[in-house]
């Protein structure tokens, strides 16, 4: 080989070693690329598996709501709700911030409002008025005020229960109230508070699987939609 190539024996040996080294490097680079590709595919598959397992381990309820609430009424209650010259229905709408639709659906009154908290307050207030039977401006004001107090209490309780379910402590009371308001809010046909609890639970499971901090992950998941509670 040395005589045919014009190289000395030592030069030919050095060239052969160089060629072998370059070939080995090329093969090593290709092998590394294959390993990286395989590792990437395995990581993606493992990530999908972890998410699927976490979601399956936590099965929450999905609650659908709408921007309207329908309340059944008797025929003789229609006039009381409307009031003389429409005074009662106008007063109720002004105080509650919701529209009352009576003529659209016979045998029921529809409460229409995009604000879920106001809608729930109006629902409770109207149900109380219908049960009492006495509907006038003073009673409307009293019923709405009582309903507002009930919702204030409920929002705090809902927030505290959500935090307790995920074993999260140290959340500011005002944040807990905002969190509780999510119980009356929907997004993509799902109750936002329930969704937040689910996200917190799944985030905690994933964090535990990955060796991270489950408590912090649960807290972040629980509060990720808190902005939707703002008026």
mmCIF file of C-alpha atoms in Angstrom:
data_model
loop_
_atom_site.group_PDB
_atom_site.id
_atom_site.type_symbol
_atom_site.label_atom_id
_atom_site.label_comp_id
_atom_site.label_asym_id
_atom_site.label_seq_id
_atom_site.Cartn_x
_atom_site.Cartn_y
_atom_site.Cartn_z
ATOM 1 C CA UNK A 1 0.000 0.000 0.000
ATOM 2 C CA UNK A 2 2.820 2.354 0.927
ATOM 3 C CA UNK A 3 4.640 1.784 -2.388
ATOM 4 C CA UNK A 4 1.533 2.173 -4.559
ATOM 5 C CA UNK A 5 0.365 5.400 -2.868
ATOM 6 C CA UNK A 6 3.742 7.033 -2.729
ATOM 7 C CA UNK A 7 3.595 7.117 1.068
ATOM 8 C CA UNK A 8 6.150 5.663 3.350
ATOM 9 C CA UNK A 9 5.045 2.854 5.607
ATOM 10 C CA UNK A 10 4.661 5.238 8.543
ATOM 11 C CA UNK A 11 2.774 7.823 6.447
ATOM 12 C CA UNK A 12 0.399 5.176 5.122
ATOM 13 C CA UNK A 13 -0.192 3.928 8.642
ATOM 14 C CA UNK A 14 -0.930 7.476 9.848
ATOM 15 C CA UNK A 15 -3.333 8.092 6.936
ATOM 16 C CA UNK A 16 -5.130 4.833 7.627
ATOM 17 C CA UNK A 17 -5.519 5.739 11.280
ATOM 18 C CA UNK A 18 -6.858 9.173 10.294
ATOM 19 C CA UNK A 19 -9.390 7.627 7.911
ATOM 20 C CA UNK A 20 -10.497 5.157 10.561
ATOM 21 C CA UNK A 21 -10.793 7.957 13.120
ATOM 22 C CA UNK A 22 -12.956 10.077 10.792
ATOM 23 C CA UNK A 23 -15.140 7.090 9.968
ATOM 24 C CA UNK A 24 -15.523 6.321 13.668
ATOM 25 C CA UNK A 25 -16.508 9.938 14.353
ATOM 26 C CA UNK A 26 -19.141 9.858 11.617
ATOM 27 C CA UNK A 27 -20.544 6.606 12.959
ATOM 28 C CA UNK A 28 -20.511 8.015 16.499
ATOM 29 C CA UNK A 29 -22.365 11.165 15.403
ATOM 30 C CA UNK A 30 -25.004 9.059 13.653
ATOM 31 C CA UNK A 31 -25.317 6.800 16.688
ATOM 32 C CA UNK A 32 -25.737 9.808 18.990
ATOM 33 C CA UNK A 33 -28.401 11.211 16.659
ATOM 34 C CA UNK A 34 -30.272 7.908 16.767
ATOM 35 C CA UNK A 35 -30.025 7.764 20.569
ATOM 36 C CA UNK A 36 -31.260 11.355 20.921
ATOM 37 C CA UNK A 37 -34.170 10.685 18.572
ATOM 38 C CA UNK A 38 -35.081 7.531 20.460
ATOM 39 C CA UNK A 39 -34.812 9.351 23.806
ATOM 40 C CA UNK A 40 -37.018 12.177 22.520
ATOM 41 C CA UNK A 41 -39.672 9.728 21.365
ATOM 42 C CA UNK A 42 -39.528 7.876 24.689
ATOM 43 C CA UNK A 43 -39.790 11.158 26.630
ATOM 44 C CA UNK A 44 -42.820 12.265 24.628
ATOM 45 C CA UNK A 45 -44.465 8.890 25.102
ATOM 46 C CA UNK A 46 -43.727 8.962 28.832
ATOM 47 C CA UNK A 47 -45.106 12.504 29.121
ATOM 48 C CA UNK A 48 -48.319 11.490 27.355
ATOM 49 C CA UNK A 49 -48.584 8.462 29.605
ATOM 50 C CA UNK A 50 -48.068 10.529 32.776
ATOM 51 C CA UNK A 51 -50.725 13.042 31.766
ATOM 52 C CA UNK A 52 -53.169 10.295 30.830
ATOM 53 C CA UNK A 53 -52.591 8.460 34.114
ATOM 54 C CA UNK A 54 -52.991 11.648 36.152
ATOM 55 C CA UNK A 55 -56.216 12.607 34.402
ATOM 56 C CA UNK A 56 -57.602 9.097 34.834
ATOM 57 C CA UNK A 57 -56.724 9.108 38.526
ATOM 58 C CA UNK A 58 -58.695 12.290 39.047
ATOM 59 C CA UNK A 59 -62.225 12.142 37.676
ATOM 60 C CA UNK A 60 -64.133 15.353 38.358
ATOM 61 C CA UNK A 61 -67.655 16.395 37.502
ATOM 62 C CA UNK A 62 -68.348 18.715 34.613
ATOM 63 C CA UNK A 63 -71.226 21.120 35.250
ATOM 64 C CA UNK A 64 -72.816 22.963 32.372
ATOM 65 C CA UNK A 65 -74.568 26.262 32.837
ATOM 66 C CA UNK A 66 -75.866 29.063 30.650
ATOM 67 C CA UNK A 67 -76.290 32.811 30.801
ATOM 68 C CA UNK A 68 -79.954 32.316 31.722
ATOM 69 C CA UNK A 69 -81.853 30.541 34.476
ATOM 70 C CA UNK A 70 -85.468 29.465 34.127
ATOM 71 C CA UNK A 71 -87.732 29.358 37.183
ATOM 72 C CA UNK A 72 -91.187 27.745 36.984
ATOM 73 C CA UNK A 73 -94.104 29.935 38.075
ATOM 74 C CA UNK A 74 -97.860 29.586 38.366
ATOM 75 C CA UNK A 75 -100.104 31.604 36.112
ATOM 76 C CA UNK A 76 -101.363 33.725 39.008
ATOM 77 C CA UNK A 77 -97.788 34.724 39.927
ATOM 78 C CA UNK A 78 -97.080 36.453 36.628
ATOM 79 C CA UNK A 79 -99.025 39.580 37.534
ATOM 80 C CA UNK A 80 -97.346 39.817 40.943
ATOM 81 C CA UNK A 81 -93.890 39.661 39.396
ATOM 82 C CA UNK A 82 -94.726 42.351 36.862
ATOM 83 C CA UNK A 83 -96.556 44.557 39.364
ATOM 84 C CA UNK A 84 -98.751 47.569 38.713
ATOM 85 C CA UNK A 85 -97.604 49.283 35.527
ATOM 86 C CA UNK A 86 -94.523 47.052 35.556
ATOM 87 C CA UNK A 87 -93.096 48.552 38.746
ATOM 88 C CA UNK A 88 -92.039 45.286 40.355
ATOM 89 C CA UNK A 89 -90.255 43.827 37.354
ATOM 90 C CA UNK A 90 -88.450 47.113 36.683
ATOM 91 C CA UNK A 91 -87.394 47.428 40.324
ATOM 92 C CA UNK A 92 -86.174 43.835 40.397
ATOM 93 C CA UNK A 93 -84.123 44.319 37.233
ATOM 94 C CA UNK A 94 -82.576 47.564 38.483
ATOM 95 C CA UNK A 95 -81.679 46.183 41.919
ATOM 96 C CA UNK A 96 -80.420 42.797 40.738
ATOM 97 C CA UNK A 97 -78.759 43.866 37.498
ATOM 98 C CA UNK A 98 -80.578 41.072 35.657
ATOM 99 C CA UNK A 99 -83.367 41.029 33.090
ATOM 100 C CA UNK A 100 -86.577 39.107 33.787
ATOM 101 C CA UNK A 101 -88.230 37.551 30.745
ATOM 102 C CA UNK A 102 -91.769 36.347 31.334
ATOM 103 C CA UNK A 103 -93.567 36.226 27.991
ATOM 104 C CA UNK A 104 -90.929 34.138 26.201
ATOM 105 C CA UNK A 105 -91.680 30.843 27.952
ATOM 106 C CA UNK A 106 -95.184 30.149 29.337
ATOM 107 C CA UNK A 107 -95.223 28.886 32.920
ATOM 108 C CA UNK A 108 -91.764 30.184 33.739
ATOM 109 C CA UNK A 109 -89.726 33.327 34.230
ATOM 110 C CA UNK A 110 -86.251 33.556 32.741
ATOM 111 C CA UNK A 111 -83.454 35.410 34.518
ATOM 112 C CA UNK A 112 -80.945 36.693 31.986
ATOM 113 C CA UNK A 113 -77.539 38.069 32.962
ATOM 114 C CA UNK A 114 -73.963 37.474 31.845
ATOM 115 C CA UNK A 115 -72.636 38.024 35.367
ATOM 116 C CA UNK A 116 -72.974 34.619 37.081
ATOM 117 C CA UNK A 117 -72.905 36.055 40.610
ATOM 118 C CA UNK A 118 -75.675 38.553 39.900
ATOM 119 C CA UNK A 119 -77.644 35.822 38.155
ATOM 120 C CA UNK A 120 -77.433 33.527 41.180
ATOM 121 C CA UNK A 121 -78.394 36.346 43.553
ATOM 122 C CA UNK A 122 -81.409 37.166 41.378
ATOM 123 C CA UNK A 123 -82.430 33.501 41.261
ATOM 124 C CA UNK A 124 -82.370 33.126 45.023
ATOM 125 C CA UNK A 125 -84.145 36.438 45.550
ATOM 126 C CA UNK A 126 -86.934 35.624 43.105
ATOM 127 C CA UNK A 127 -87.439 32.131 44.505
ATOM 128 C CA UNK A 128 -87.751 33.633 47.991
ATOM 129 C CA UNK A 129 -90.295 36.192 46.773
ATOM 130 C CA UNK A 130 -92.366 33.540 45.020
ATOM 131 C CA UNK A 131 -92.343 31.372 48.134
ATOM 132 C CA UNK A 132 -93.386 34.301 50.326
ATOM 133 C CA UNK A 133 -96.092 35.409 47.919
ATOM 134 C CA UNK A 134 -95.759 39.091 48.786
ATOM 135 C CA UNK A 135 -93.990 40.903 45.979
ATOM 136 C CA UNK A 136 -93.465 44.637 46.230
ATOM 137 C CA UNK A 137 -90.527 47.002 45.977
ATOM 138 C CA UNK A 138 -89.658 46.791 49.680
ATOM 139 C CA UNK A 139 -89.782 42.984 49.628
ATOM 140 C CA UNK A 140 -87.711 42.886 46.457
ATOM 141 C CA UNK A 141 -85.004 45.026 48.045
ATOM 142 C CA UNK A 142 -84.987 42.908 51.200
ATOM 143 C CA UNK A 143 -84.857 39.631 49.285
ATOM 144 C CA UNK A 144 -81.979 40.752 47.074
ATOM 145 C CA UNK A 145 -80.028 42.014 50.084
ATOM 146 C CA UNK A 146 -80.463 38.676 51.870
ATOM 147 C CA UNK A 147 -79.401 36.781 48.753
ATOM 148 C CA UNK A 148 -76.274 38.909 48.453
ATOM 149 C CA UNK A 149 -75.352 37.967 52.015
ATOM 150 C CA UNK A 150 -75.911 34.285 51.278
ATOM 151 C CA UNK A 151 -73.702 34.389 48.199
ATOM 152 C CA UNK A 152 -70.991 36.228 50.135
ATOM 153 C CA UNK A 153 -70.936 33.389 52.665
ATOM 154 C CA UNK A 154 -71.096 30.673 50.023
ATOM 155 C CA UNK A 155 -68.220 32.053 47.968
ATOM 156 C CA UNK A 156 -65.966 31.957 51.010
ATOM 157 C CA UNK A 157 -67.059 28.403 51.838
ATOM 158 C CA UNK A 158 -66.547 27.191 48.264
ATOM 159 C CA UNK A 159 -63.054 28.697 48.187
ATOM 160 C CA UNK A 160 -62.110 27.151 51.519
ATOM 161 C CA UNK A 161 -63.452 23.743 50.454
ATOM 162 C CA UNK A 162 -61.468 23.800 47.204
ATOM 163 C CA UNK A 163 -58.244 24.638 49.040
ATOM 164 C CA UNK A 164 -58.962 21.967 51.645
ATOM 165 C CA UNK A 165 -59.591 19.334 48.971
ATOM 166 C CA UNK A 166 -56.110 19.944 47.569
ATOM 167 C CA UNK A 167 -54.548 20.287 51.043
ATOM 168 C CA UNK A 168 -53.427 23.848 50.350
ATOM 169 C CA UNK A 169 -53.005 26.273 53.247
ATOM 170 C CA UNK A 170 -51.994 29.894 53.614
ATOM 171 C CA UNK A 171 -54.173 31.355 50.855
ATOM 172 C CA UNK A 172 -55.257 34.932 51.607
ATOM 173 C CA UNK A 173 -58.963 35.193 52.611
ATOM 174 C CA UNK A 174 -59.693 37.588 49.744
ATOM 175 C CA UNK A 175 -58.193 35.105 47.292
ATOM 176 C CA UNK A 176 -60.359 32.365 48.786
ATOM 177 C CA UNK A 177 -63.449 34.514 48.199
ATOM 178 C CA UNK A 178 -62.418 35.120 44.596
ATOM 179 C CA UNK A 179 -61.769 31.422 44.217
ATOM 180 C CA UNK A 180 -65.238 30.647 45.553
ATOM 181 C CA UNK A 181 -66.817 32.966 42.982
ATOM 182 C CA UNK A 182 -65.529 30.605 40.299
ATOM 183 C CA UNK A 183 -68.177 28.121 41.461
ATOM 184 C CA UNK A 184 -70.763 30.298 39.730
ATOM 185 C CA UNK A 185 -68.668 30.763 36.580
ATOM 186 C CA UNK A 186 -68.463 28.504 33.547
ATOM 187 C CA UNK A 187 -65.984 28.298 30.698
ATOM 188 C CA UNK A 188 -66.382 25.946 27.751
ATOM 189 C CA UNK A 189 -69.456 24.486 29.493
ATOM 190 C CA UNK A 190 -67.482 23.525 32.612
ATOM 191 C CA UNK A 191 -67.708 24.854 36.140
ATOM 192 C CA UNK A 192 -64.506 26.894 36.512
ATOM 193 C CA UNK A 193 -63.953 26.116 40.199
ATOM 194 C CA UNK A 194 -64.276 22.389 39.575
ATOM 195 C CA UNK A 195 -61.937 22.759 36.606
ATOM 196 C CA UNK A 196 -59.404 24.609 38.779
ATOM 197 C CA UNK A 197 -59.505 21.867 41.406
ATOM 198 C CA UNK A 198 -58.962 19.267 38.685
ATOM 199 C CA UNK A 199 -56.007 21.181 37.245
ATOM 200 C CA UNK A 200 -54.517 21.517 40.720
ATOM 201 C CA UNK A 201 -54.883 17.794 41.386
ATOM 202 C CA UNK A 202 -53.385 16.756 38.046
ATOM 203 C CA UNK A 203 -50.549 19.289 38.383
ATOM 204 C CA UNK A 204 -49.694 17.875 41.796
ATOM 205 C CA UNK A 205 -49.609 14.321 40.460
ATOM 206 C CA UNK A 206 -47.367 15.297 37.556
ATOM 207 C CA UNK A 207 -45.034 17.203 39.873
ATOM 208 C CA UNK A 208 -44.737 14.164 42.135
ATOM 209 C CA UNK A 209 -43.931 11.902 39.177
ATOM 210 C CA UNK A 210 -41.254 14.327 37.972
ATOM 211 C CA UNK A 211 -39.668 14.799 41.380
ATOM 212 C CA UNK A 212 -40.806 18.420 41.700
ATOM 213 C CA UNK A 213 -42.889 20.137 44.422
ATOM 214 C CA UNK A 214 -46.481 18.801 44.378
ATOM 215 C CA UNK A 215 -47.847 21.354 46.865
ATOM 216 C CA UNK A 216 -46.653 24.317 44.827
ATOM 217 C CA UNK A 217 -47.943 22.701 41.646
ATOM 218 C CA UNK A 218 -51.376 22.123 43.208
ATOM 219 C CA UNK A 219 -51.511 25.732 44.380
ATOM 220 C CA UNK A 220 -50.559 27.058 40.938
ATOM 221 C CA UNK A 221 -53.123 24.827 39.260
ATOM 222 C CA UNK A 222 -55.886 25.833 41.657
ATOM 223 C CA UNK A 223 -55.288 29.555 41.147
ATOM 224 C CA UNK A 224 -54.522 29.536 37.420
ATOM 225 C CA UNK A 225 -58.004 30.807 36.452
ATOM 226 C CA UNK A 226 -58.493 33.236 39.347
ATOM 227 C CA UNK A 227 -58.717 36.176 36.938
ATOM 228 C CA UNK A 228 -62.077 34.907 35.694
ATOM 229 C CA UNK A 229 -63.586 35.709 39.104
ATOM 230 C CA UNK A 230 -63.090 39.452 38.642
ATOM 231 C CA UNK A 231 -66.194 41.501 37.856
#
